[in-house]
mmCIF file of C-alpha atoms in Angstrom:
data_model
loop_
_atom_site.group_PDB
_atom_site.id
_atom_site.type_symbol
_atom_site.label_atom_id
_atom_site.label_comp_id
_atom_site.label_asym_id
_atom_site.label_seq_id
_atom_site.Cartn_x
_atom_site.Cartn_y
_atom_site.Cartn_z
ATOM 1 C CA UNK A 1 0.000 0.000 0.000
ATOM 2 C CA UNK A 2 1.160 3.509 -1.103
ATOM 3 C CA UNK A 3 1.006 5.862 1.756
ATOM 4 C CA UNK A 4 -1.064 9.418 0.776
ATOM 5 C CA UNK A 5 1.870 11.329 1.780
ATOM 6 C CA UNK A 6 3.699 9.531 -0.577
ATOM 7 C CA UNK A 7 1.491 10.328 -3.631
ATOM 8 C CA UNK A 8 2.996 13.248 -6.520
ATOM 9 C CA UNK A 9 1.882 17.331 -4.583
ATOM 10 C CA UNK A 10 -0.237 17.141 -7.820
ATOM 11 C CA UNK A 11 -2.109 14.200 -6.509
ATOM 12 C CA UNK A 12 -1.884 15.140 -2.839
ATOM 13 C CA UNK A 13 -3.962 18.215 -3.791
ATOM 14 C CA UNK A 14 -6.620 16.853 -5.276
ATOM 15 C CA UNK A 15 -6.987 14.286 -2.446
ATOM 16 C CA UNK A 16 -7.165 17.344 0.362
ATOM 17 C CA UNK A 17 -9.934 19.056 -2.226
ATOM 18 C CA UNK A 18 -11.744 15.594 -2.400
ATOM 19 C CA UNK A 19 -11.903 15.209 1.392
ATOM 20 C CA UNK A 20 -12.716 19.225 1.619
ATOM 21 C CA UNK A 21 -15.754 18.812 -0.466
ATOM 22 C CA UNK A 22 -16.513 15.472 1.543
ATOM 23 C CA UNK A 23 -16.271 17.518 4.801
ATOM 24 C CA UNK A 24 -19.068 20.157 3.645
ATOM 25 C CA UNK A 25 -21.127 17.548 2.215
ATOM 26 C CA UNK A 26 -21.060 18.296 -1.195
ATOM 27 C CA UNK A 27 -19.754 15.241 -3.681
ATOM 28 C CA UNK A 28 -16.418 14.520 -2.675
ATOM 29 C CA UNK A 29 -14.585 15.631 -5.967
ATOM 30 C CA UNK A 30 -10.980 17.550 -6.224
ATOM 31 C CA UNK A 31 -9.339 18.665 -9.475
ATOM 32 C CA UNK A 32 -6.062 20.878 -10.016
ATOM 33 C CA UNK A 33 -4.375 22.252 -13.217
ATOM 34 C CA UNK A 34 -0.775 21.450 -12.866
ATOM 35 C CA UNK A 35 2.237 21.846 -15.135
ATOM 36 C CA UNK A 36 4.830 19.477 -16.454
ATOM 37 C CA UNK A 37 6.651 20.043 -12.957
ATOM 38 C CA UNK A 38 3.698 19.677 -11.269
ATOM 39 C CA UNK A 39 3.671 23.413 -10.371
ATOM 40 C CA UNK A 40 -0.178 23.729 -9.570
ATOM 41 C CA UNK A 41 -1.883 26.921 -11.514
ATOM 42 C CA UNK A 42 -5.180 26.126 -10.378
ATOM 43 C CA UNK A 43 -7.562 24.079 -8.356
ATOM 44 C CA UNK A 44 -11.123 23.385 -7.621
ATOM 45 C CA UNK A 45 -13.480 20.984 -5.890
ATOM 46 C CA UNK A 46 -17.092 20.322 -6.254
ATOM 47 C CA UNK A 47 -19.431 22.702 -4.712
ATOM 48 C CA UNK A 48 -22.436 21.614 -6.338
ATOM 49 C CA UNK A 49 -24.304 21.711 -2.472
ATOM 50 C CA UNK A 50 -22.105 24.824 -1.452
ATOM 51 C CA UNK A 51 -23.168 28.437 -0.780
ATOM 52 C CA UNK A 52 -21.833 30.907 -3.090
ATOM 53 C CA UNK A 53 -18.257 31.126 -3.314
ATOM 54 C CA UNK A 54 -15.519 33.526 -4.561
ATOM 55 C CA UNK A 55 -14.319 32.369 -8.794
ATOM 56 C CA UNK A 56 -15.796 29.315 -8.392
ATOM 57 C CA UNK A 57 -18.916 27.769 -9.354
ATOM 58 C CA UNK A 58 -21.205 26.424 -6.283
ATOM 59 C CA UNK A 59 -24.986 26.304 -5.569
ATOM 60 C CA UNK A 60 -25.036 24.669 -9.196
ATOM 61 C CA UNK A 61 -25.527 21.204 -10.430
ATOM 62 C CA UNK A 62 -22.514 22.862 -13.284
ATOM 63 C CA UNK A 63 -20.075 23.242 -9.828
ATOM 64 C CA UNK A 64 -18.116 20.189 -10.741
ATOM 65 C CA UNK A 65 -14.294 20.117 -9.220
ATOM 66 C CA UNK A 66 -12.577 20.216 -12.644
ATOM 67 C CA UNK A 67 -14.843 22.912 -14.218
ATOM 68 C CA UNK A 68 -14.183 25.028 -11.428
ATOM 69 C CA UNK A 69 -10.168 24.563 -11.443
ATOM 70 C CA UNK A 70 -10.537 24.946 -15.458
ATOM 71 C CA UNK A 71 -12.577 28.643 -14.412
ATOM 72 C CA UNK A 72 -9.051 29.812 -13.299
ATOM 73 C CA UNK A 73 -7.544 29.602 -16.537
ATOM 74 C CA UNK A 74 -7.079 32.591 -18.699
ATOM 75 C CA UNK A 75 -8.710 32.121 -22.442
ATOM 76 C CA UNK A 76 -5.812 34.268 -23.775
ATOM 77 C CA UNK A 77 -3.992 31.685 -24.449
ATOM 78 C CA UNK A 78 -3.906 27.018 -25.168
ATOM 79 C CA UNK A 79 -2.732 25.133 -22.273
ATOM 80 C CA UNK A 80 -1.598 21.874 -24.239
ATOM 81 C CA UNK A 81 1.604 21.645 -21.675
ATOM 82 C CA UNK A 82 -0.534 21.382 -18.662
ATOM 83 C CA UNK A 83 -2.687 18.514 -17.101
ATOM 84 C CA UNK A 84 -5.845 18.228 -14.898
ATOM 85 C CA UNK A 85 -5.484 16.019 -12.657
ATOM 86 C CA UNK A 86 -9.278 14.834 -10.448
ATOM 87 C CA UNK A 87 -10.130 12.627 -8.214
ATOM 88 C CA UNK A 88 -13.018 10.651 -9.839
ATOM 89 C CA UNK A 89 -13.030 10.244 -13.593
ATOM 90 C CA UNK A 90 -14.861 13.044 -14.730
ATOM 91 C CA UNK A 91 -18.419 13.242 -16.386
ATOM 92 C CA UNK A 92 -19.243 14.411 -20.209
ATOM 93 C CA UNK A 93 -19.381 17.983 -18.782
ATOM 94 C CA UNK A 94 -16.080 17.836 -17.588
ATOM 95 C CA UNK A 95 -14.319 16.324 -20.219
ATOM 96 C CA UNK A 96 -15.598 18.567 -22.873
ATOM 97 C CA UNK A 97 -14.702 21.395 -20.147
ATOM 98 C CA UNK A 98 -11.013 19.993 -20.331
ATOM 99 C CA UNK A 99 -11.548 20.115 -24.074
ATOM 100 C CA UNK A 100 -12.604 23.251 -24.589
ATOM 101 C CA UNK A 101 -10.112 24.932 -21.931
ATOM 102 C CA UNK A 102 -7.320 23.119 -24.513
ATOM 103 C CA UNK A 103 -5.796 21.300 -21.426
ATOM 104 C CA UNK A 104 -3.532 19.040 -23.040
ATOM 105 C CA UNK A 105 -3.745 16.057 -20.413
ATOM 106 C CA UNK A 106 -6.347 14.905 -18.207
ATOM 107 C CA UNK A 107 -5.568 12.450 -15.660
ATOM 108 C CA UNK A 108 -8.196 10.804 -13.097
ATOM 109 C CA UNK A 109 -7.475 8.881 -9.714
ATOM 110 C CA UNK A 110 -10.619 6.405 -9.899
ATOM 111 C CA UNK A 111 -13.604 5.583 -11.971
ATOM 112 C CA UNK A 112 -16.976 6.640 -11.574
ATOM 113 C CA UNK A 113 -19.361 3.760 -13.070
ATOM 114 C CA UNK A 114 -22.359 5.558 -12.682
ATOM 115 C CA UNK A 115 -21.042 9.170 -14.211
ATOM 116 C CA UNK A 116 -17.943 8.213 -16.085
ATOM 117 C CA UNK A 117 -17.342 9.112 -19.446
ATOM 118 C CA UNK A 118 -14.047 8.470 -20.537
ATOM 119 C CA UNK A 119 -14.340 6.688 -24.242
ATOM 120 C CA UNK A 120 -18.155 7.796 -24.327
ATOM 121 C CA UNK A 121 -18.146 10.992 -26.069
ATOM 122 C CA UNK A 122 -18.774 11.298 -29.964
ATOM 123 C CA UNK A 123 -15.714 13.159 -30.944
ATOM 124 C CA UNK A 124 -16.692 16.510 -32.779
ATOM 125 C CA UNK A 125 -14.433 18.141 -34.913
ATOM 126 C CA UNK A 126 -12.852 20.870 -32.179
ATOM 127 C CA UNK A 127 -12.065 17.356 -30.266
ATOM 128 C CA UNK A 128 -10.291 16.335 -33.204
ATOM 129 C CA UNK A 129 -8.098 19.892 -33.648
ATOM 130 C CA UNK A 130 -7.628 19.799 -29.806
ATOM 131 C CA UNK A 131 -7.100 15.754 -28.633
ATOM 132 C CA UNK A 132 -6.959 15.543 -25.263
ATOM 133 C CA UNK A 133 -4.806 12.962 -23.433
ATOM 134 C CA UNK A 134 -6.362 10.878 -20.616
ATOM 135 C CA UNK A 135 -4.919 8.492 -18.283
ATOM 136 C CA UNK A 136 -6.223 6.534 -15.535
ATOM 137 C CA UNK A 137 -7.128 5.089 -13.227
ATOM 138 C CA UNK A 138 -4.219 5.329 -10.198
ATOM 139 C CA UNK A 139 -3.570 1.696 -9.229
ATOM 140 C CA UNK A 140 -3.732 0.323 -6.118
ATOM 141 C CA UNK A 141 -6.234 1.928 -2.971
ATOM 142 C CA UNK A 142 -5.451 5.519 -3.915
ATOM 143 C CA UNK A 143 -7.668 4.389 -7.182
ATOM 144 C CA UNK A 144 -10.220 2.974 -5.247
ATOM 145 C CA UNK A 145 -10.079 5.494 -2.425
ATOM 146 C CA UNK A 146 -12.233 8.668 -4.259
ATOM 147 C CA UNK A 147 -14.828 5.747 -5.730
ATOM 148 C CA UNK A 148 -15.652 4.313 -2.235
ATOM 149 C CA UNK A 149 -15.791 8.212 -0.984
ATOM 150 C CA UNK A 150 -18.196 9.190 -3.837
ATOM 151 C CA UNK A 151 -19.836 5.893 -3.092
ATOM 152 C CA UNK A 152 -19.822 6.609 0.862
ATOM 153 C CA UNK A 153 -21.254 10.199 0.133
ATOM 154 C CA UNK A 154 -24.388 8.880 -1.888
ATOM 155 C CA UNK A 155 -25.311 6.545 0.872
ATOM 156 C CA UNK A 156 -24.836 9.224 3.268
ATOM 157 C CA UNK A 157 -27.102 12.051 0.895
ATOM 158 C CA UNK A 158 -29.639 10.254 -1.094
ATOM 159 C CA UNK A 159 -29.433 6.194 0.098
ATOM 160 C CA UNK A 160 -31.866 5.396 -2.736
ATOM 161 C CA UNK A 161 -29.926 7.367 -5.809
ATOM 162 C CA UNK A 162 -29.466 5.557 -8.237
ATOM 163 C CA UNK A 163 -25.561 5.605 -8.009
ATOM 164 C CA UNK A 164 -26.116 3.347 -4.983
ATOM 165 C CA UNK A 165 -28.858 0.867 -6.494
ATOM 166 C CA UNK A 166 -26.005 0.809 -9.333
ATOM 167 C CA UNK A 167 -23.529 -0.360 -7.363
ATOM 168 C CA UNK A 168 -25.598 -2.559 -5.096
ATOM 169 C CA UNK A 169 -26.544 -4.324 -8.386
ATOM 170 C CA UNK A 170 -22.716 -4.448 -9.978
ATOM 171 C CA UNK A 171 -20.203 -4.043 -7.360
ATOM 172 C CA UNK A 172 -21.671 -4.889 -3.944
ATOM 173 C CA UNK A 173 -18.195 -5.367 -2.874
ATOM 174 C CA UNK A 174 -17.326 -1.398 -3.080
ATOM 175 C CA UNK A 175 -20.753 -0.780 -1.771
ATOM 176 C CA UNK A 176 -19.654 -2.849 1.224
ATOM 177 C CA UNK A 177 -16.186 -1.392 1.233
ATOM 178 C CA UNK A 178 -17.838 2.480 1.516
ATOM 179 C CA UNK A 179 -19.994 1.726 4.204
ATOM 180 C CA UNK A 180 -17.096 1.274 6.508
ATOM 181 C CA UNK A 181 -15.973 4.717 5.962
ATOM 182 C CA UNK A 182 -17.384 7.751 8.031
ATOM 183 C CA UNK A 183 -20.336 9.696 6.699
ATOM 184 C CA UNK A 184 -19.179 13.156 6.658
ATOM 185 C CA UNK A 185 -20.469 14.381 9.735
ATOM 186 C CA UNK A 186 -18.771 11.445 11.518
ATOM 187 C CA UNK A 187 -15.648 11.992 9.438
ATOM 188 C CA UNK A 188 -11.947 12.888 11.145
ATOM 189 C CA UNK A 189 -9.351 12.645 8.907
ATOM 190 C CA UNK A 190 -8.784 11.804 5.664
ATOM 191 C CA UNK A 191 -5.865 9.901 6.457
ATOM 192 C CA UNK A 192 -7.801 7.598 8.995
ATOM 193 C CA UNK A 193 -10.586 7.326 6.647
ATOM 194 C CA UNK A 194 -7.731 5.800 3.996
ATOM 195 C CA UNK A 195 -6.548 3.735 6.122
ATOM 196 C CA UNK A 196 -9.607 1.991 7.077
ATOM 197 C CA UNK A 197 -10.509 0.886 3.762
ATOM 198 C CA UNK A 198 -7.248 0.331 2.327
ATOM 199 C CA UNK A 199 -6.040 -2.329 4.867
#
């Protein structure tokens, strides 16, 4: 097992974000912007169940982690050298986001079978001009950590969503695996919350 610590600054971001957004309830997504150093220009985390907040989208089913690190990007200019890095893979509104930023790289920690969409959009002809590279999932628990926390977090909020009847039907195991974890108002650290499911 790969200690959290341990993980690339790029990657321990978006972790902190994803637990933030856990914290305040809201789904636990984290996304930065990072260069080929891993210099981090920008960040966001979901804030879809937020209150208003400063650059950032929140109080909106739009507020989606990587849209609202992609929001801190100037349109002066491409970005083909940097990557976005999030904590779930992202959604059809976040990968066309990454698109039509002109992030070069997109890179996601763990998979989202319910609003995934990596390989699922029709390419359109600015997709085309402006590929964008995606990698992922992270191996190991820190790939499986944001799933169970997203899974965790629907259990918690909405116990009949249809995320959860999804993953009662295909993957009871991670359904079992995220009930062991703390429902955000239980929650202490995000440290002791990885280390109880990644044993």
């Amino acid at each position: 097992m790969v200690a959290l610590d341990s993980l690339a600054p790029a990657w321990g971001e978006v972790f902190d974000l994803m637990w933030e957004a856990y914290l305040a309830g809201s789904i636990p997504v984290g996304a930065v912007v990072a260069d080929a150093e891993g210099t981090i220009v920008a960040r966001g985390r979901n804030r879809i169940f937020d209150a208003a907040h400063a650059g950032q989208l929140a109080g909106t089913r739009l507020g989606h982690a990587e849209v609202n690190a992609l929001v801190g990007l100037s349109s002066e200019r491409t970005y083909d050298e940097l990557t976005l890095f999030t904590a779930l893979e992202p959604c059809h509104l976040c990968l066309a986001a990454a698109t039509t930023s002109r992030i070069g790289r997109l890179s996601y920690a763990a998979v989202d079978l319910y609003g995934g969409a990596v390989g699922k959009l029709l390419p359109s002809e600015d997709m085309r001009a402006h590929p964008l590279v995606v990698e992922g999932p992270l191996p190991g628990a820190e790939g499986s950590f944001p799933e169970l926390l997203h899974v965790r977090h629907m259990l918690w909020r909405v116990p009949s969503s249809n995320v959860v009847r999804l993953y009662r039907e295909l993957r009871p195991d991670v359904l079992a695996l995220a009930e062991r974890l703390p429902a955000p108002i239980e929650a202490t650290t995000l440290a002791d919350a990885f280390a109880n499911v990644a044993k």
